C-alpha positions as semicolon CSV with decimal commas, in nm:
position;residue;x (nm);y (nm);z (nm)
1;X;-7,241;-5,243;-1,349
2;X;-7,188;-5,610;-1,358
3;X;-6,830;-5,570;-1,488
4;X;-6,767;-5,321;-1,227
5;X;-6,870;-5,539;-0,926
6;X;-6,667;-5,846;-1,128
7;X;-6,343;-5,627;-1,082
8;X;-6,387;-5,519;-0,756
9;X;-6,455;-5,869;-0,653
10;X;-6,087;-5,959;-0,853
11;X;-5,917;-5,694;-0,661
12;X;-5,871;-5,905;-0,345
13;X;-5,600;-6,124;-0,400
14;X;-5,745;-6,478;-0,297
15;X;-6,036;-6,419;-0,562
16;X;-5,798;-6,387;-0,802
17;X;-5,586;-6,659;-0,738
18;X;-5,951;-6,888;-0,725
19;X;-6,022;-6,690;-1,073
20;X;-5,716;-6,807;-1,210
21;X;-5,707;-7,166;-1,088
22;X;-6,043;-7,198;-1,272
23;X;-5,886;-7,042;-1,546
24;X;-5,624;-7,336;-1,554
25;X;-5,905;-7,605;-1,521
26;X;-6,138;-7,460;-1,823
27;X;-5,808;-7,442;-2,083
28;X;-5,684;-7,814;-1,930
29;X;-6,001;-7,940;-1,990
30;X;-6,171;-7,761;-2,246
31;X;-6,317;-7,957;-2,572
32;X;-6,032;-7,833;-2,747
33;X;-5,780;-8,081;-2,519
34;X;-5,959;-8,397;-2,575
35;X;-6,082;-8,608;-2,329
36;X;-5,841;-8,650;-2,070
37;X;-5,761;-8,958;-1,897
38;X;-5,779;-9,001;-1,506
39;X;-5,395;-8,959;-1,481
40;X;-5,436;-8,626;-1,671
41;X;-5,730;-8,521;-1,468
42;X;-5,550;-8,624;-1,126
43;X;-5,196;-8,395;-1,256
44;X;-5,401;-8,081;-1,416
45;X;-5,612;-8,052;-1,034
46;X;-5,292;-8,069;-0,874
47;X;-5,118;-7,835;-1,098
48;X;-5,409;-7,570;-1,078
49;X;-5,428;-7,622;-0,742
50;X;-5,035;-7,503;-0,670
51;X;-5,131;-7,179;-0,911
52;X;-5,271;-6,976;-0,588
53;X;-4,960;-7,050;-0,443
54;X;-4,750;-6,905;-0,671
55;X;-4,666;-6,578;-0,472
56;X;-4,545;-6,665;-0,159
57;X;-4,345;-6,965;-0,291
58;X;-4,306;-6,909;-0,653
59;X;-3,972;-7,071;-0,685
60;X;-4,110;-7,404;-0,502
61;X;-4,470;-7,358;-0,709
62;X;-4,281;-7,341;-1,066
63;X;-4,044;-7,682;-0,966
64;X;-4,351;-7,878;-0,859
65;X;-4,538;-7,784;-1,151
66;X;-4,255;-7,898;-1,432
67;X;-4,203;-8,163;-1,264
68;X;-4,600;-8,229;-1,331
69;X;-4,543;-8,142;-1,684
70;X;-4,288;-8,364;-1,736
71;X;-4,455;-8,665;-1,597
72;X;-4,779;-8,593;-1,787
73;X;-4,570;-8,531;-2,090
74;X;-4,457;-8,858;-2,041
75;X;-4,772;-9,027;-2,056
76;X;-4,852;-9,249;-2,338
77;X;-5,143;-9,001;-2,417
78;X;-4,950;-8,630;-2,403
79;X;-5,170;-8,411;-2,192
80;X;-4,912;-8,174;-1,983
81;X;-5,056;-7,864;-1,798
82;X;-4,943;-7,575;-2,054
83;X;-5,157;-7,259;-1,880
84;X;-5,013;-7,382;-1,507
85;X;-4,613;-7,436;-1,622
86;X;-4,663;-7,087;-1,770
87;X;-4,840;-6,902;-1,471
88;X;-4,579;-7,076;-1,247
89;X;-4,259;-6,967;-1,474
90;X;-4,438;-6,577;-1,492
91;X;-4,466;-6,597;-1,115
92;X;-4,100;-6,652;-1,034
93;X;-3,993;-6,342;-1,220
94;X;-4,291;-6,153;-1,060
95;X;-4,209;-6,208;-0,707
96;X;-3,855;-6,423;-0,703
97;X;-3,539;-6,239;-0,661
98;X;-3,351;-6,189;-1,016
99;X;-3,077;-6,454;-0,897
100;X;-3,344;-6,653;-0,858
101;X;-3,531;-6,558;-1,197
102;X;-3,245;-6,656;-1,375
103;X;-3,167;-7,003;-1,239
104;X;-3,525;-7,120;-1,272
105;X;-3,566;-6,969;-1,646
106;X;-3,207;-7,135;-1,766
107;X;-3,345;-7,472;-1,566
108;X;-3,670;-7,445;-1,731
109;X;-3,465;-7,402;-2,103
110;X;-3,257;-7,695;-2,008
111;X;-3,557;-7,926;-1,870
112;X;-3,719;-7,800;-2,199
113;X;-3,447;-7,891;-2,405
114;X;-3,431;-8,239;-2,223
115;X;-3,790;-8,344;-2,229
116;X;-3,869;-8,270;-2,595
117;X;-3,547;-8,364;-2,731
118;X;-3,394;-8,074;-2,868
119;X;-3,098;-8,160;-3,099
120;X;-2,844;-7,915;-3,266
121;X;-2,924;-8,124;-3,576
122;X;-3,231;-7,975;-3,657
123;X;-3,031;-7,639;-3,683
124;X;-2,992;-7,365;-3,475
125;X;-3,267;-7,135;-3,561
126;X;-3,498;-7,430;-3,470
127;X;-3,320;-7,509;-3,190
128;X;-3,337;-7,185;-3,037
129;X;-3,753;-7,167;-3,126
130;X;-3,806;-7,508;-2,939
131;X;-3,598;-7,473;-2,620
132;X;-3,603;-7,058;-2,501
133;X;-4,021;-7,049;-2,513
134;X;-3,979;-7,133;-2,126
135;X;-3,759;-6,845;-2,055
136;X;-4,019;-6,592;-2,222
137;X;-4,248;-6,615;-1,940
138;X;-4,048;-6,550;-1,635
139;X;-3,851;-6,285;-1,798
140;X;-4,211;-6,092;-1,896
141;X;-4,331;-6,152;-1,527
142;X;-3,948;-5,967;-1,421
143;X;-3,994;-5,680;-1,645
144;X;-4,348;-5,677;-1,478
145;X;-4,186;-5,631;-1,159
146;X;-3,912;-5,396;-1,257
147;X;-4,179;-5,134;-1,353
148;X;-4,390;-5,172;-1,029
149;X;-4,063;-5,123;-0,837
150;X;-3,966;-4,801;-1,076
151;X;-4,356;-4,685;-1,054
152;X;-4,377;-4,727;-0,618
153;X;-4,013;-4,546;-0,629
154;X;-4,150;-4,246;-0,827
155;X;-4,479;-4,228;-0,660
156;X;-4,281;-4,207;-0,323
157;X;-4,009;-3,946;-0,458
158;X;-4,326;-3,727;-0,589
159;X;-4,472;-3,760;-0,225
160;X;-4,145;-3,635;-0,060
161;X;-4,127;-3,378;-0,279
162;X;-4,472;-3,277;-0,199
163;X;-4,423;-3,315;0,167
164;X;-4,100;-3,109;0,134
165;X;-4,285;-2,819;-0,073
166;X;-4,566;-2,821;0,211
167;X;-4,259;-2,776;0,466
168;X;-4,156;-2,433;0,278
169;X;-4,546;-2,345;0,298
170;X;-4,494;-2,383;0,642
171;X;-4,184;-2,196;0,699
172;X;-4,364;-1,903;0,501
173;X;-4,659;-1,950;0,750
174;X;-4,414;-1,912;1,037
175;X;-4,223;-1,623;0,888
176;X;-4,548;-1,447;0,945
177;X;-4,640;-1,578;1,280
178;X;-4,330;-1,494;1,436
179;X;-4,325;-1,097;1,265
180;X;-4,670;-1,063;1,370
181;X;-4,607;-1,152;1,760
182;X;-4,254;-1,019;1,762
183;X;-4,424;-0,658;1,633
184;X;-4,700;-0,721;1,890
185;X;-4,446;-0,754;2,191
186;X;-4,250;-0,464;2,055
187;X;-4,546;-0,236;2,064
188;X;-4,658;-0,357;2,440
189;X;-4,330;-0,313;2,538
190;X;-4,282;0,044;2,435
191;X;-4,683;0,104;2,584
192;X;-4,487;-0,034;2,923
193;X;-4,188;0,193;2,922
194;X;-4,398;0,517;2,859
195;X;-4,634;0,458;3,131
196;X;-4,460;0,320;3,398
197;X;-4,391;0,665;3,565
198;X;-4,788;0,775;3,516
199;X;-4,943;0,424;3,538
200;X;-4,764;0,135;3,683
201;X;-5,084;-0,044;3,678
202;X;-5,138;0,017;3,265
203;X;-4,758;-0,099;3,221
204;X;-4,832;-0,398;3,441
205;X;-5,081;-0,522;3,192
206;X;-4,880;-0,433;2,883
207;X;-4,639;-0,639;3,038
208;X;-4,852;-0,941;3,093
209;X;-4,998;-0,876;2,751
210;X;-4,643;-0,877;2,609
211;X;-4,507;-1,180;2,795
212;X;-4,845;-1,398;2,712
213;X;-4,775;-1,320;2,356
214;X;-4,422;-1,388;2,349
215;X;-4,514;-1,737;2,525
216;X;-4,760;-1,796;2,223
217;X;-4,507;-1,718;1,981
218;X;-4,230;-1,967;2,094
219;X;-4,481;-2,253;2,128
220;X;-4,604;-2,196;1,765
221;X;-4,176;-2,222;1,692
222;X;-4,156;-2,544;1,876
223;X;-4,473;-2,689;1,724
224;X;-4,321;-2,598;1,386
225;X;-3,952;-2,620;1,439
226;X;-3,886;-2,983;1,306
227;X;-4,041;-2,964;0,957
228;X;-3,877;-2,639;0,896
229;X;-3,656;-2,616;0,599
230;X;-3,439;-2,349;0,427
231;X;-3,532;-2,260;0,070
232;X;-3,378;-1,965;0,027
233;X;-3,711;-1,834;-0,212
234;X;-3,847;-1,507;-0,130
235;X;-4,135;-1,504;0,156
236;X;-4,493;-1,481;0,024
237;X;-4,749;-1,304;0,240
238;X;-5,023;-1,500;0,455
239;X;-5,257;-1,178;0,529
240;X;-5,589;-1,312;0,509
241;X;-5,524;-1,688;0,490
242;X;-5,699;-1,846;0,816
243;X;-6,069;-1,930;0,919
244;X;-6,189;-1,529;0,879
245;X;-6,085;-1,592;0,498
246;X;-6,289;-1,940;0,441
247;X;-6,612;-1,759;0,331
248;X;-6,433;-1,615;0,089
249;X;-6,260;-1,925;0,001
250;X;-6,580;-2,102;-0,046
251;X;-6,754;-1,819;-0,277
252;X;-6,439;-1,874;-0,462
253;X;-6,499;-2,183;-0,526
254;X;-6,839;-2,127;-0,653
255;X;-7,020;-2,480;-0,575
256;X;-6,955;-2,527;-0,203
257;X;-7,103;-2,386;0,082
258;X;-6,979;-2,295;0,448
259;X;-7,170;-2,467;0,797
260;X;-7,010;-2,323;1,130
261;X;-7,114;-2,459;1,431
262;X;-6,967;-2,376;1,810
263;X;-6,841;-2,016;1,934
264;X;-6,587;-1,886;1,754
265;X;-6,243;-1,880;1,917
266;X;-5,899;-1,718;1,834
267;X;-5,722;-1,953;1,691
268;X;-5,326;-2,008;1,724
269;X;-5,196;-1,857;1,391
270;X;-5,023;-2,196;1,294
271;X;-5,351;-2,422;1,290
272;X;-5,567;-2,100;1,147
273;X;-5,300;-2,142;0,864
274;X;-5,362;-2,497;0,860
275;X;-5,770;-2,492;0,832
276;X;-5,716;-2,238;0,605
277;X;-5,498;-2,442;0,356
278;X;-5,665;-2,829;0,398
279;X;-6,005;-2,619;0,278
280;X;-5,807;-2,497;-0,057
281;X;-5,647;-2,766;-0,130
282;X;-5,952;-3,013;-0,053
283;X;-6,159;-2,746;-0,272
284;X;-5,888;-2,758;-0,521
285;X;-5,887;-3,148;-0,532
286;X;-6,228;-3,156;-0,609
287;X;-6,296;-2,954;-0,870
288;X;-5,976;-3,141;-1,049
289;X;-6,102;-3,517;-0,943
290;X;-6,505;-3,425;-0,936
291;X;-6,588;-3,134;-1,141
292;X;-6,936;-2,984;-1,141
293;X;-6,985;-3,215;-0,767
294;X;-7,093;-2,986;-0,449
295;X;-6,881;-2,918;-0,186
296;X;-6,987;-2,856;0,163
297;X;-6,763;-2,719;0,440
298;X;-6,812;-2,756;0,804
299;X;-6,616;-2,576;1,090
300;X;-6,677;-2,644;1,441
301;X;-6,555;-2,500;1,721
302;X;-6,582;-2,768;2,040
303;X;-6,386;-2,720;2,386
304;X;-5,988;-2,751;2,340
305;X;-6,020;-2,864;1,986
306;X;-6,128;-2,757;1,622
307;X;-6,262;-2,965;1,369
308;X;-6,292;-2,874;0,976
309;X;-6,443;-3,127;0,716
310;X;-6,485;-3,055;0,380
311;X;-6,709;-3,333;0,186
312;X;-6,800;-3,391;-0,195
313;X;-7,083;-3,566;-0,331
314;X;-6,890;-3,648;-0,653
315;X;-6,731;-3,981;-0,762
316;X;-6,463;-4,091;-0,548
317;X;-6,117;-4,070;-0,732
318;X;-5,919;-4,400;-0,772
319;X;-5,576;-4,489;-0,786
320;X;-5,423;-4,180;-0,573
321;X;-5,246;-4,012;-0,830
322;X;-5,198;-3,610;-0,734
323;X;-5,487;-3,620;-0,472
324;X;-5,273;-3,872;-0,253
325;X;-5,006;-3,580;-0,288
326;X;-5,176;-3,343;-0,219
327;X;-5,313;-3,567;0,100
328;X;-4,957;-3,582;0,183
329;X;-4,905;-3,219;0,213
330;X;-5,225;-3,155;0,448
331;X;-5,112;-3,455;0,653
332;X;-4,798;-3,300;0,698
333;X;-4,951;-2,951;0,789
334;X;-5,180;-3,112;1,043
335;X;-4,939;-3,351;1,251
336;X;-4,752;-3,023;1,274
337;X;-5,032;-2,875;1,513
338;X;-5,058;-3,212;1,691
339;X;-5,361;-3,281;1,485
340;X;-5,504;-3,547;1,267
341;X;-5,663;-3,616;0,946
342;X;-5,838;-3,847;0,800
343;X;-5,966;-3,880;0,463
344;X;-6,146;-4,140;0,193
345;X;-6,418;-4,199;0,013
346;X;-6,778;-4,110;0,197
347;X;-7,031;-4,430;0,235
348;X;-7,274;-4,263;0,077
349;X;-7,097;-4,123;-0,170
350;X;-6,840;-3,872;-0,277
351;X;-6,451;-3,773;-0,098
352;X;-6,420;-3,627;0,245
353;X;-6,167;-3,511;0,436
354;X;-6,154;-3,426;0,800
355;X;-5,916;-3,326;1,088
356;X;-5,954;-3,250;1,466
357;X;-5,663;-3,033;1,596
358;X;-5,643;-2,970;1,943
359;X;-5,625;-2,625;2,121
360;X;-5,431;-2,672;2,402
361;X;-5,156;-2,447;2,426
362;X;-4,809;-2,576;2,397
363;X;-4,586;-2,451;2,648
């Protein structure tokens, strides 16, 4: 417990830049190094001082530091700040540019070189040992960087591919939409042209019936046009996926449980899709990130909007890791119906997700 607390505390970034200054201050002036003189004392605050500096001006931070080093170096009692000079040299390849990285680590071999007195004459295996030590640390803190910058580029390739697989979803979704509607109009239609000699008033309100569901149609199109895309894989069938299929969705599951609240509504067949899917996959996520937890499921219907939460009392997952895709993909789905969705660990415990998606027809 303690240890958890301690790393959550080291998480924010001026903690553990005080953390590390201290750091600097116990190895300066542990009983190891002596007793240090005032001059020492005066150059080992300063230099532990710069150290929470060290990532916005890291370039700046390592020169004032060697130059620290070199004047306590100089002393007639050798007591230079070792831990600081290599925090500072780490934190230029961390977060300098590699032009940068490169200048400061072949200054810091030559100031190296110069301070201790390097000579060729003590050959050049021992030359080599004495004088590229300073380069060590700022190329570790580059290849540090390299594979942050590698890991954020894959993590946001996987979510674009995730938000492009929940686009075909959609385009599935809409296949269906528009066949259902288009079949719907057809069949009014054909009600209208048989009756209209026996019953204008019957083909009147086939008519009516027929234009209000053609109108529905092309404003679930627009509202899904843009994240449309072309995948050329067969279409899957959507029969049964929308809120009449989340009870048995959530026997599926077999740990959750279903709370509807409101009057039921017909829902546009685009955001029935969607309530449909952010319940699976925010089942799915938590039996993969919480298993054994309890899931609860809440639906409510309220005027001109529709709200669907699904909560967990499980542990809350860290990192992101597939979840945050799979967040991706329901954002996606959502902001398609002019919706929104939130999600993130519960104060009291557990994961929930939630989005409010309004009803108002598009026109």
């Amino acid at each position: 417990m303690a240890w958890a607390i301690l790393r959550g505390w080291l998480t924010h970034a001026w903690a553990a830049d005080i953390a590390l200054a201290l750091a600097v201050l116990v190895a300066e002036f542990s009983p190891f190094s002596g007793r240090p003189g005032t001059e020492a004392v005066l150059i080992t605050l300063v230099a532990a001082g710069l150290v929470p500096l060290r990532r916005r001006h890291p370039v700046a931070v390592a020169l004032l530091v060697g130059c620290l080093y070199v004047v306590a170096y100089r002393m007639p009692v050798p007591d230079a700040p070792v831990s600081a000079i290599l925090i500072a040299l780490y934190a230029v390849g961390r977060h300098s540019s590699a032009a940068a990285a490169v200048a400061v680590a072949v200054g810091a071999v030559v100031g190296g070189a110069l301070v201790h007195r390097v000579s060729w004459a003590y050959g050049a295996a021992m030359a080599l040992s004495l004088t590229l030590p300073p380069a060590l640390p700022v190329a570790a803190g580059h290849i540090v960087r390299l594979r942050a910058e590698l890991a954020r580029r894959r993590q946001r390739q996987a979510a674009e591919n995730a938000v492009r697989a929940e686009r075909r979803r959609i385009a599935r979704d809409l296949h269906d939409v528009i066949a259902h509607h288009v079949s719907v109009v057809n069949l009014y239609m054909g009600v209208a042209r048989r009756t209209i000699p026996a019953d204008p008033e019957r083909a009147r309100q086939a008519l009516l019936t027929g234009e209000d569901t053609a109108r529905q149609a092309m404003a679930e199109m627009r509202r899904l046009l843009e994240v449309l895309r072309a995948d050329g894989e067969q279409v899957e069938s959507q029969a049964g996926v929308g809120a009449a299929g989340l009870p048995a969705l959530v026997e599926e599951s077999g740990n959750a449980q279903l709370r509807v609240t409101g009057t039921a509504v017909e829902l546009p067949a685009a955001v029935d899709h969607a309530i449909y899917r952010l319940v699976q996959e925010a089942l799915t996520n938590t039996r993969k990130h919480a298993a054994g937890a309890r899931s609860t499921v809440r639906l409510a219907y309220r005027p001109g909007l529709v709200e669907v939460e699904v909560a967990d009392d499980g542990r809350a997952p860290s990192g992101g890791g597939e979840l945050g895709l799979g967040l991706a993909g329901m954002a996606e789905r959502v902001s398609s119906c002019g919706g929104e969705l939130r999600a993130g660990p519960a104060p009291e415990g557990g994961f929930v997700v939630s989005a409010r998606i309004p009803l108002t027809e598009v026109t």
